[in-house]
């Protein structure tokens, strides 16, 4: 990374790896067995403050402007861009059943989103 690292999460899709997100707008995938090798998982145009994974191979990125990027891990393509919060999204947590997820914004708002259609 060429910016501050703000988030680290386990990679449930590949248990021997984890994701990191940073102020450079990159999400990197690291492999525990190859610590000197890193893979670019995603790149957006803003600081990334939070990460969350969903079982359907989705990666959620909370960014500085308050948006949440929903990315397909396999294709590395954006599925949806959720714009709601006025400031950064500092944490994203999926419910245990993964039917919904919560996003904590720097605007003091906690939002609740459906994982079926990504609606608020």
mmCIF file of N, CA and C in Angstrom:
data_model
loop_
_atom_site.group_PDB
_atom_site.id
_atom_site.type_symbol
_atom_site.label_atom_id
_atom_site.label_comp_id
_atom_site.label_asym_id
_atom_site.label_seq_id
_atom_site.Cartn_x
_atom_site.Cartn_y
_atom_site.Cartn_z
ATOM 1 N N UNK A 1 0.837 -1.188 0.000
ATOM 2 C CA UNK A 1 0.000 0.000 0.000
ATOM 3 C C UNK A 1 0.880 1.249 0.000
ATOM 4 N N UNK A 2 0.348 2.306 -0.595
ATOM 5 C CA UNK A 2 1.053 3.583 -0.569
ATOM 6 C C UNK A 2 0.302 4.596 0.288
ATOM 7 N N UNK A 3 -0.597 4.111 1.133
ATOM 8 C CA UNK A 3 -1.348 4.945 2.068
ATOM 9 C C UNK A 3 -1.603 4.164 3.337
ATOM 10 N N UNK A 4 -2.149 4.835 4.334
ATOM 11 C CA UNK A 4 -2.430 4.184 5.615
ATOM 12 C C UNK A 4 -3.375 3.003 5.433
ATOM 13 N N UNK A 5 -3.113 1.911 6.150
ATOM 14 C CA UNK A 5 -3.982 0.734 6.122
ATOM 15 C C UNK A 5 -5.047 0.917 7.198
ATOM 16 N N UNK A 6 -6.316 0.840 6.782
ATOM 17 C CA UNK A 6 -7.434 1.073 7.690
ATOM 18 C C UNK A 6 -8.212 -0.181 8.057
ATOM 19 N N UNK A 7 -8.116 -1.246 7.250
ATOM 20 C CA UNK A 7 -8.931 -2.436 7.523
ATOM 21 C C UNK A 7 -8.190 -3.707 7.137
ATOM 22 N N UNK A 8 -8.382 -4.741 7.952
ATOM 23 C CA UNK A 8 -7.882 -6.092 7.693
ATOM 24 C C UNK A 8 -9.006 -7.066 8.012
ATOM 25 N N UNK A 9 -9.256 -8.019 7.111
ATOM 26 C CA UNK A 9 -10.252 -9.058 7.389
ATOM 27 C C UNK A 9 -9.781 -10.385 6.817
ATOM 28 N N UNK A 10 -10.248 -11.473 7.426
ATOM 29 C CA UNK A 10 -9.974 -12.808 6.902
ATOM 30 C C UNK A 10 -10.683 -12.965 5.572
ATOM 31 N N UNK A 11 -10.140 -13.801 4.736
ATOM 32 C CA UNK A 11 -10.750 -14.097 3.444
ATOM 33 C C UNK A 11 -11.469 -15.436 3.549
ATOM 34 N N UNK A 12 -12.807 -15.446 3.666
ATOM 35 C CA UNK A 12 -13.526 -16.713 3.797
ATOM 36 C C UNK A 12 -13.539 -17.533 2.510
ATOM 37 N N UNK A 13 -13.210 -16.909 1.387
ATOM 38 C CA UNK A 13 -13.213 -17.596 0.099
ATOM 39 C C UNK A 13 -11.922 -18.387 -0.105
ATOM 40 N N UNK A 14 -10.841 -17.950 0.548
ATOM 41 C CA UNK A 14 -9.555 -18.636 0.526
ATOM 42 C C UNK A 14 -8.977 -18.543 1.940
ATOM 43 N N UNK A 15 -9.224 -19.541 2.770
ATOM 44 C CA UNK A 15 -8.858 -19.457 4.192
ATOM 45 C C UNK A 15 -7.385 -19.205 4.497
ATOM 46 N N UNK A 16 -6.509 -19.381 3.521
ATOM 47 C CA UNK A 16 -5.082 -19.134 3.786
ATOM 48 C C UNK A 16 -4.692 -17.693 3.466
ATOM 49 N N UNK A 17 -5.697 -16.816 3.294
ATOM 50 C CA UNK A 17 -5.372 -15.443 2.937
ATOM 51 C C UNK A 17 -6.241 -14.445 3.694
ATOM 52 N N UNK A 18 -5.887 -13.167 3.560
ATOM 53 C CA UNK A 18 -6.667 -12.084 4.151
ATOM 54 C C UNK A 18 -6.621 -10.872 3.235
ATOM 55 N N UNK A 19 -7.545 -9.928 3.464
ATOM 56 C CA UNK A 19 -7.615 -8.699 2.694
ATOM 57 C C UNK A 19 -7.155 -7.531 3.555
ATOM 58 N N UNK A 20 -6.527 -6.549 2.917
ATOM 59 C CA UNK A 20 -6.215 -5.281 3.569
ATOM 60 C C UNK A 20 -6.739 -4.159 2.682
ATOM 61 N N UNK A 21 -7.166 -3.061 3.317
ATOM 62 C CA UNK A 21 -7.670 -1.901 2.580
ATOM 63 C C UNK A 21 -6.994 -0.659 3.120
ATOM 64 N N UNK A 22 -6.802 0.331 2.231
ATOM 65 C CA UNK A 22 -5.990 1.474 2.641
ATOM 66 C C UNK A 22 -6.446 2.779 1.999
ATOM 67 N N UNK A 23 -5.750 3.829 2.411
ATOM 68 C CA UNK A 23 -5.997 5.165 1.908
ATOM 69 C C UNK A 23 -5.631 5.348 0.449
ATOM 70 N N UNK A 24 -4.940 4.383 -0.129
ATOM 71 C CA UNK A 24 -4.593 4.467 -1.551
ATOM 72 C C UNK A 24 -5.707 3.944 -2.451
ATOM 73 N N UNK A 25 -6.839 3.540 -1.854
ATOM 74 C CA UNK A 25 -7.974 3.039 -2.629
ATOM 75 C C UNK A 25 -7.839 1.601 -3.080
ATOM 76 N N UNK A 26 -6.830 0.907 -2.577
ATOM 77 C CA UNK A 26 -6.601 -0.475 -2.990
ATOM 78 C C UNK A 26 -7.035 -1.460 -1.908
ATOM 79 N N UNK A 27 -7.567 -2.596 -2.379
ATOM 80 C CA UNK A 27 -7.784 -3.760 -1.525
ATOM 81 C C UNK A 27 -6.812 -4.809 -2.031
ATOM 82 N N UNK A 28 -5.954 -5.270 -1.132
ATOM 83 C CA UNK A 28 -4.959 -6.276 -1.490
ATOM 84 C C UNK A 28 -5.284 -7.593 -0.810
ATOM 85 N N UNK A 29 -4.992 -8.699 -1.512
ATOM 86 C CA UNK A 29 -5.161 -10.031 -0.933
ATOM 87 C C UNK A 29 -3.775 -10.595 -0.667
ATOM 88 N N UNK A 30 -3.576 -10.995 0.573
ATOM 89 C CA UNK A 30 -2.293 -11.534 1.021
ATOM 90 C C UNK A 30 -2.461 -13.018 1.294
ATOM 91 N N UNK A 31 -1.425 -13.805 0.991
ATOM 92 C CA UNK A 31 -1.438 -15.239 1.210
ATOM 93 C C UNK A 31 -0.467 -15.562 2.347
ATOM 94 N N UNK A 32 -0.958 -16.276 3.365
ATOM 95 C CA UNK A 32 -0.110 -16.629 4.505
ATOM 96 C C UNK A 32 1.071 -17.507 4.097
ATOM 97 N N UNK A 33 0.896 -18.309 3.061
ATOM 98 C CA UNK A 33 1.967 -19.212 2.623
ATOM 99 C C UNK A 33 2.996 -18.530 1.727
ATOM 100 N N UNK A 34 2.620 -17.382 1.154
ATOM 101 C CA UNK A 34 3.530 -16.626 0.278
ATOM 102 C C UNK A 34 3.533 -15.168 0.735
ATOM 103 N N UNK A 35 4.124 -14.871 1.891
ATOM 104 C CA UNK A 35 4.028 -13.522 2.460
ATOM 105 C C UNK A 35 4.646 -12.413 1.607
ATOM 106 N N UNK A 36 5.483 -12.756 0.662
ATOM 107 C CA UNK A 36 6.093 -11.742 -0.200
ATOM 108 C C UNK A 36 5.291 -11.492 -1.477
ATOM 109 N N UNK A 37 4.200 -12.240 -1.663
ATOM 110 C CA UNK A 37 3.370 -12.099 -2.853
ATOM 111 C C UNK A 37 2.043 -11.476 -2.449
ATOM 112 N N UNK A 38 1.643 -10.452 -3.189
ATOM 113 C CA UNK A 38 0.387 -9.760 -2.900
ATOM 114 C C UNK A 38 -0.394 -9.621 -4.200
ATOM 115 N N UNK A 39 -1.725 -9.688 -4.097
ATOM 116 C CA UNK A 39 -2.593 -9.604 -5.266
ATOM 117 C C UNK A 39 -3.552 -8.432 -5.112
ATOM 118 N N UNK A 40 -3.740 -7.676 -6.174
ATOM 119 C CA UNK A 40 -4.695 -6.580 -6.165
ATOM 120 C C UNK A 40 -6.099 -7.168 -6.316
ATOM 121 N N UNK A 41 -6.936 -7.001 -5.285
ATOM 122 C CA UNK A 41 -8.303 -7.516 -5.318
ATOM 123 C C UNK A 41 -9.274 -6.483 -5.849
ATOM 124 N N UNK A 42 -8.999 -5.194 -5.578
ATOM 125 C CA UNK A 42 -9.889 -4.124 -6.023
ATOM 126 C C UNK A 42 -9.171 -2.794 -5.944
ATOM 127 N N UNK A 43 -9.656 -1.832 -6.732
ATOM 128 C CA UNK A 43 -9.116 -0.476 -6.702
ATOM 129 C C UNK A 43 -10.273 0.478 -6.929
ATOM 130 N N UNK A 44 -10.409 1.452 -6.028
ATOM 131 C CA UNK A 44 -11.416 2.512 -6.170
ATOM 132 C C UNK A 44 -10.715 3.855 -6.055
ATOM 133 N N UNK A 45 -11.442 4.918 -6.321
ATOM 134 C CA UNK A 45 -10.821 6.249 -6.382
ATOM 135 C C UNK A 45 -10.833 6.994 -5.057
ATOM 136 N N UNK A 46 -11.098 6.306 -3.956
ATOM 137 C CA UNK A 46 -11.195 6.971 -2.661
ATOM 138 C C UNK A 46 -10.548 6.120 -1.576
ATOM 139 N N UNK A 47 -10.252 6.748 -0.437
ATOM 140 C CA UNK A 47 -9.748 6.010 0.718
ATOM 141 C C UNK A 47 -10.774 4.956 1.126
ATOM 142 N N UNK A 48 -10.299 3.776 1.461
ATOM 143 C CA UNK A 48 -11.183 2.713 1.940
ATOM 144 C C UNK A 48 -10.960 2.557 3.435
ATOM 145 N N UNK A 49 -12.037 2.725 4.202
ATOM 146 C CA UNK A 49 -11.952 2.650 5.660
ATOM 147 C C UNK A 49 -12.420 1.315 6.233
ATOM 148 N N UNK A 50 -13.256 0.568 5.507
ATOM 149 C CA UNK A 50 -13.817 -0.658 6.078
ATOM 150 C C UNK A 50 -14.039 -1.709 4.999
ATOM 151 N N UNK A 51 -14.051 -2.971 5.440
ATOM 152 C CA UNK A 51 -14.250 -4.120 4.563
ATOM 153 C C UNK A 51 -15.188 -5.113 5.223
ATOM 154 N N UNK A 52 -15.925 -5.839 4.397
ATOM 155 C CA UNK A 52 -16.772 -6.930 4.883
ATOM 156 C C UNK A 52 -16.961 -7.897 3.724
ATOM 157 N N UNK A 53 -17.035 -9.192 4.013
ATOM 158 C CA UNK A 53 -17.299 -10.182 2.975
ATOM 159 C C UNK A 53 -18.682 -10.780 3.182
ATOM 160 N N UNK A 54 -19.275 -11.213 2.076
ATOM 161 C CA UNK A 54 -20.541 -11.930 2.096
ATOM 162 C C UNK A 54 -20.341 -13.255 1.383
ATOM 163 N N UNK A 55 -21.097 -14.277 1.771
ATOM 164 C CA UNK A 55 -20.904 -15.624 1.235
ATOM 165 C C UNK A 55 -21.034 -15.724 -0.271
ATOM 166 N N UNK A 56 -21.817 -14.862 -0.890
ATOM 167 C CA UNK A 56 -21.995 -14.951 -2.336
ATOM 168 C C UNK A 56 -20.825 -14.322 -3.097
ATOM 169 N N UNK A 57 -19.618 -14.450 -2.553
ATOM 170 C CA UNK A 57 -18.391 -13.934 -3.178
ATOM 171 C C UNK A 57 -18.397 -12.422 -3.344
ATOM 172 N N UNK A 58 -19.022 -11.732 -2.399
ATOM 173 C CA UNK A 58 -19.061 -10.271 -2.427
ATOM 174 C C UNK A 58 -18.105 -9.692 -1.403
ATOM 175 N N UNK A 59 -17.510 -8.595 -1.790
ATOM 176 C CA UNK A 59 -16.661 -7.821 -0.895
ATOM 177 C C UNK A 59 -17.268 -6.424 -0.818
ATOM 178 N N UNK A 60 -17.523 -5.949 0.397
ATOM 179 C CA UNK A 60 -18.091 -4.625 0.624
ATOM 180 C C UNK A 60 -16.970 -3.694 1.061
ATOM 181 N N UNK A 61 -16.855 -2.550 0.401
ATOM 182 C CA UNK A 61 -15.810 -1.565 0.714
ATOM 183 C C UNK A 61 -16.469 -0.276 1.168
ATOM 184 N N UNK A 62 -16.221 0.139 2.402
ATOM 185 C CA UNK A 62 -16.718 1.415 2.898
ATOM 186 C C UNK A 62 -15.685 2.492 2.639
ATOM 187 N N UNK A 63 -16.068 3.569 1.948
ATOM 188 C CA UNK A 63 -15.079 4.559 1.564
ATOM 189 C C UNK A 63 -15.301 5.925 2.208
ATOM 190 N N UNK A 64 -14.355 6.794 1.985
ATOM 191 C CA UNK A 64 -14.273 8.084 2.659
ATOM 192 C C UNK A 64 -15.461 9.001 2.379
ATOM 193 N N UNK A 65 -16.009 8.988 1.177
ATOM 194 C CA UNK A 65 -17.117 9.878 0.847
ATOM 195 C C UNK A 65 -18.468 9.364 1.332
ATOM 196 N N UNK A 66 -18.500 8.205 1.989
ATOM 197 C CA UNK A 66 -19.742 7.671 2.529
ATOM 198 C C UNK A 66 -20.382 6.594 1.686
ATOM 199 N N UNK A 67 -19.757 6.225 0.585
ATOM 200 C CA UNK A 67 -20.305 5.183 -0.274
ATOM 201 C C UNK A 67 -19.837 3.794 0.138
ATOM 202 N N UNK A 68 -20.576 2.808 -0.340
ATOM 203 C CA UNK A 68 -20.203 1.406 -0.143
ATOM 204 C C UNK A 68 -20.155 0.763 -1.516
ATOM 205 N N UNK A 69 -18.982 0.274 -1.898
ATOM 206 C CA UNK A 69 -18.831 -0.443 -3.156
ATOM 207 C C UNK A 69 -19.085 -1.924 -2.891
ATOM 208 N N UNK A 70 -19.936 -2.532 -3.706
ATOM 209 C CA UNK A 70 -20.209 -3.966 -3.634
ATOM 210 C C UNK A 70 -19.496 -4.598 -4.820
ATOM 211 N N UNK A 71 -18.497 -5.430 -4.526
ATOM 212 C CA UNK A 71 -17.671 -6.020 -5.585
ATOM 213 C C UNK A 71 -17.790 -7.525 -5.612
ATOM 214 N N UNK A 72 -17.748 -8.092 -6.811
ATOM 215 C CA UNK A 72 -17.657 -9.530 -6.985
ATOM 216 C C UNK A 72 -16.176 -9.894 -6.883
ATOM 217 N N UNK A 73 -15.827 -10.744 -5.940
ATOM 218 C CA UNK A 73 -14.423 -11.097 -5.700
ATOM 219 C C UNK A 73 -13.820 -11.824 -6.901
ATOM 220 N N UNK A 74 -14.591 -12.689 -7.535
ATOM 221 C CA UNK A 74 -14.052 -13.490 -8.641
ATOM 222 C C UNK A 74 -13.777 -12.654 -9.889
ATOM 223 N N UNK A 75 -14.740 -11.841 -10.292
ATOM 224 C CA UNK A 75 -14.580 -11.055 -11.517
ATOM 225 C C UNK A 75 -13.899 -9.706 -11.273
ATOM 226 N N UNK A 76 -13.800 -9.299 -10.000
ATOM 227 C CA UNK A 76 -13.243 -7.999 -9.608
ATOM 228 C C UNK A 76 -14.057 -6.838 -10.185
ATOM 229 N N UNK A 77 -15.346 -7.070 -10.437
ATOM 230 C CA UNK A 77 -16.214 -6.028 -10.994
ATOM 231 C C UNK A 77 -17.188 -5.531 -9.936
ATOM 232 N N UNK A 78 -17.544 -4.257 -10.071
ATOM 233 C CA UNK A 78 -18.493 -3.661 -9.139
ATOM 234 C C UNK A 78 -19.914 -4.102 -9.491
ATOM 235 N N UNK A 79 -20.613 -4.609 -8.486
ATOM 236 C CA UNK A 79 -22.004 -5.022 -8.643
ATOM 237 C C UNK A 79 -22.924 -3.827 -8.411
ATOM 238 N N UNK A 80 -22.585 -3.037 -7.416
ATOM 239 C CA UNK A 80 -23.420 -1.906 -7.018
ATOM 240 C C UNK A 80 -22.569 -0.892 -6.268
ATOM 241 N N UNK A 81 -22.977 0.360 -6.330
ATOM 242 C CA UNK A 81 -22.347 1.410 -5.530
ATOM 243 C C UNK A 81 -23.447 2.047 -4.709
ATOM 244 N N UNK A 82 -23.404 1.854 -3.401
ATOM 245 C CA UNK A 82 -24.448 2.342 -2.501
ATOM 246 C C UNK A 82 -24.046 3.704 -1.945
ATOM 247 N N UNK A 83 -24.837 4.718 -2.229
ATOM 248 C CA UNK A 83 -24.554 6.069 -1.749
ATOM 249 C C UNK A 83 -25.625 6.459 -0.743
ATOM 250 N N UNK A 84 -25.227 6.656 0.509
ATOM 251 C CA UNK A 84 -26.182 7.051 1.532
ATOM 252 C C UNK A 84 -25.549 7.972 2.567
ATOM 253 N N UNK A 85 -24.456 7.540 3.149
ATOM 254 C CA UNK A 85 -23.829 8.293 4.231
ATOM 255 C C UNK A 85 -23.184 9.580 3.714
ATOM 256 N N UNK A 86 -23.133 10.574 4.574
ATOM 257 C CA UNK A 86 -22.566 11.882 4.204
ATOM 258 C C UNK A 86 -21.058 11.943 4.448
ATOM 259 N N UNK A 87 -20.551 11.083 5.329
ATOM 260 C CA UNK A 87 -19.115 11.009 5.631
ATOM 261 C C UNK A 87 -18.672 9.563 5.491
ATOM 262 N N UNK A 88 -17.434 9.289 5.819
ATOM 263 C CA UNK A 88 -16.863 7.958 5.656
ATOM 264 C C UNK A 88 -17.664 6.848 6.294
ATOM 265 N N UNK A 89 -17.551 5.660 5.707
ATOM 266 C CA UNK A 89 -18.147 4.447 6.281
ATOM 267 C C UNK A 89 -17.019 3.735 7.023
ATOM 268 N N UNK A 90 -17.114 3.752 8.352
ATOM 269 C CA UNK A 90 -16.007 3.281 9.182
ATOM 270 C C UNK A 90 -16.099 1.822 9.602
ATOM 271 N N UNK A 91 -17.273 1.214 9.443
ATOM 272 C CA UNK A 91 -17.386 -0.214 9.742
ATOM 273 C C UNK A 91 -18.574 -0.779 8.994
ATOM 274 N N UNK A 92 -18.435 -2.025 8.557
ATOM 275 C CA UNK A 92 -19.512 -2.763 7.898
ATOM 276 C C UNK A 92 -19.527 -4.152 8.522
ATOM 277 N N UNK A 93 -20.706 -4.574 8.989
ATOM 278 C CA UNK A 93 -20.836 -5.876 9.641
ATOM 279 C C UNK A 93 -22.062 -6.596 9.083
ATOM 280 N N UNK A 94 -21.870 -7.819 8.631
ATOM 281 C CA UNK A 94 -22.990 -8.631 8.145
ATOM 282 C C UNK A 94 -23.632 -9.356 9.317
ATOM 283 N N UNK A 95 -24.954 -9.480 9.272
ATOM 284 C CA UNK A 95 -25.662 -10.286 10.262
ATOM 285 C C UNK A 95 -25.240 -11.740 10.088
ATOM 286 N N UNK A 96 -25.420 -12.531 11.118
ATOM 287 C CA UNK A 96 -24.970 -13.925 11.074
ATOM 288 C C UNK A 96 -25.590 -14.689 9.904
ATOM 289 N N UNK A 97 -26.852 -14.421 9.598
ATOM 290 C CA UNK A 97 -27.506 -15.117 8.490
ATOM 291 C C UNK A 97 -27.203 -14.467 7.131
ATOM 292 N N UNK A 98 -26.513 -13.352 7.149
ATOM 293 C CA UNK A 98 -26.088 -12.601 5.971
ATOM 294 C C UNK A 98 -27.243 -12.133 5.089
ATOM 295 N N UNK A 99 -28.432 -11.998 5.664
ATOM 296 C CA UNK A 99 -29.558 -11.436 4.904
ATOM 297 C C UNK A 99 -29.509 -9.913 4.903
ATOM 298 N N UNK A 100 -28.814 -9.353 5.871
ATOM 299 C CA UNK A 100 -28.642 -7.906 5.971
ATOM 300 C C UNK A 100 -27.221 -7.602 6.426
ATOM 301 N N UNK A 101 -26.825 -6.340 6.223
ATOM 302 C CA UNK A 101 -25.580 -5.869 6.823
ATOM 303 C C UNK A 101 -25.786 -4.447 7.321
ATOM 304 N N UNK A 102 -24.970 -4.064 8.277
ATOM 305 C CA UNK A 102 -25.015 -2.746 8.893
ATOM 306 C C UNK A 102 -23.782 -1.956 8.463
ATOM 307 N N UNK A 103 -23.961 -0.655 8.273
ATOM 308 C CA UNK A 103 -22.839 0.225 7.956
ATOM 309 C C UNK A 103 -22.856 1.390 8.937
ATOM 310 N N UNK A 104 -21.709 1.673 9.539
ATOM 311 C CA UNK A 104 -21.573 2.775 10.496
ATOM 312 C C UNK A 104 -20.880 3.935 9.807
ATOM 313 N N UNK A 105 -21.588 5.055 9.716
ATOM 314 C CA UNK A 105 -21.062 6.214 9.005
ATOM 315 C C UNK A 105 -20.508 7.281 9.923
ATOM 316 N N UNK A 106 -19.609 8.062 9.397
ATOM 317 C CA UNK A 106 -19.027 9.182 10.117
ATOM 318 C C UNK A 106 -20.020 10.307 10.331
ATOM 319 N N UNK A 107 -21.201 10.178 9.745
ATOM 320 C CA UNK A 107 -22.275 11.150 9.945
ATOM 321 C C UNK A 107 -23.114 10.813 11.177
ATOM 322 N N UNK A 108 -22.713 9.768 11.925
ATOM 323 C CA UNK A 108 -23.436 9.368 13.126
ATOM 324 C C UNK A 108 -24.637 8.491 12.850
ATOM 325 N N UNK A 109 -24.757 7.972 11.632
ATOM 326 C CA UNK A 109 -25.908 7.163 11.240
ATOM 327 C C UNK A 109 -25.475 5.707 11.064
ATOM 328 N N UNK A 110 -26.304 4.801 11.570
ATOM 329 C CA UNK A 110 -26.127 3.370 11.359
ATOM 330 C C UNK A 110 -27.173 2.948 10.337
ATOM 331 N N UNK A 111 -26.744 2.449 9.190
ATOM 332 C CA UNK A 111 -27.694 2.053 8.149
ATOM 333 C C UNK A 111 -27.796 0.537 8.077
ATOM 334 N N UNK A 112 -28.949 0.056 7.629
ATOM 335 C CA UNK A 112 -29.240 -1.368 7.510
ATOM 336 C C UNK A 112 -29.582 -1.653 6.053
ATOM 337 N N UNK A 113 -28.887 -2.616 5.448
ATOM 338 C CA UNK A 113 -29.027 -2.910 4.029
ATOM 339 C C UNK A 113 -29.385 -4.377 3.808
ATOM 340 N N UNK A 114 -30.209 -4.640 2.800
ATOM 341 C CA UNK A 114 -30.532 -5.992 2.398
ATOM 342 C C UNK A 114 -29.405 -6.531 1.527
ATOM 343 N N UNK A 115 -29.026 -7.791 1.705
ATOM 344 C CA UNK A 115 -28.019 -8.399 0.839
ATOM 345 C C UNK A 115 -28.665 -9.050 -0.393
ATOM 346 N N UNK A 116 -29.983 -9.135 -0.405
ATOM 347 C CA UNK A 116 -30.681 -9.713 -1.550
ATOM 348 C C UNK A 116 -30.723 -8.741 -2.729
ATOM 349 N N UNK A 117 -31.023 -7.455 -2.442
ATOM 350 C CA UNK A 117 -31.147 -6.468 -3.508
ATOM 351 C C UNK A 117 -30.324 -5.195 -3.236
ATOM 352 N N UNK A 118 -29.590 -5.208 -2.137
ATOM 353 C CA UNK A 118 -28.744 -4.073 -1.715
ATOM 354 C C UNK A 118 -29.525 -2.769 -1.576
ATOM 355 N N UNK A 119 -30.739 -2.893 -1.052
ATOM 356 C CA UNK A 119 -31.565 -1.720 -0.768
ATOM 357 C C UNK A 119 -31.493 -1.380 0.705
ATOM 358 N N UNK A 120 -31.622 -0.082 0.988
ATOM 359 C CA UNK A 120 -31.594 0.431 2.359
ATOM 360 C C UNK A 120 -32.847 -0.007 3.097
#
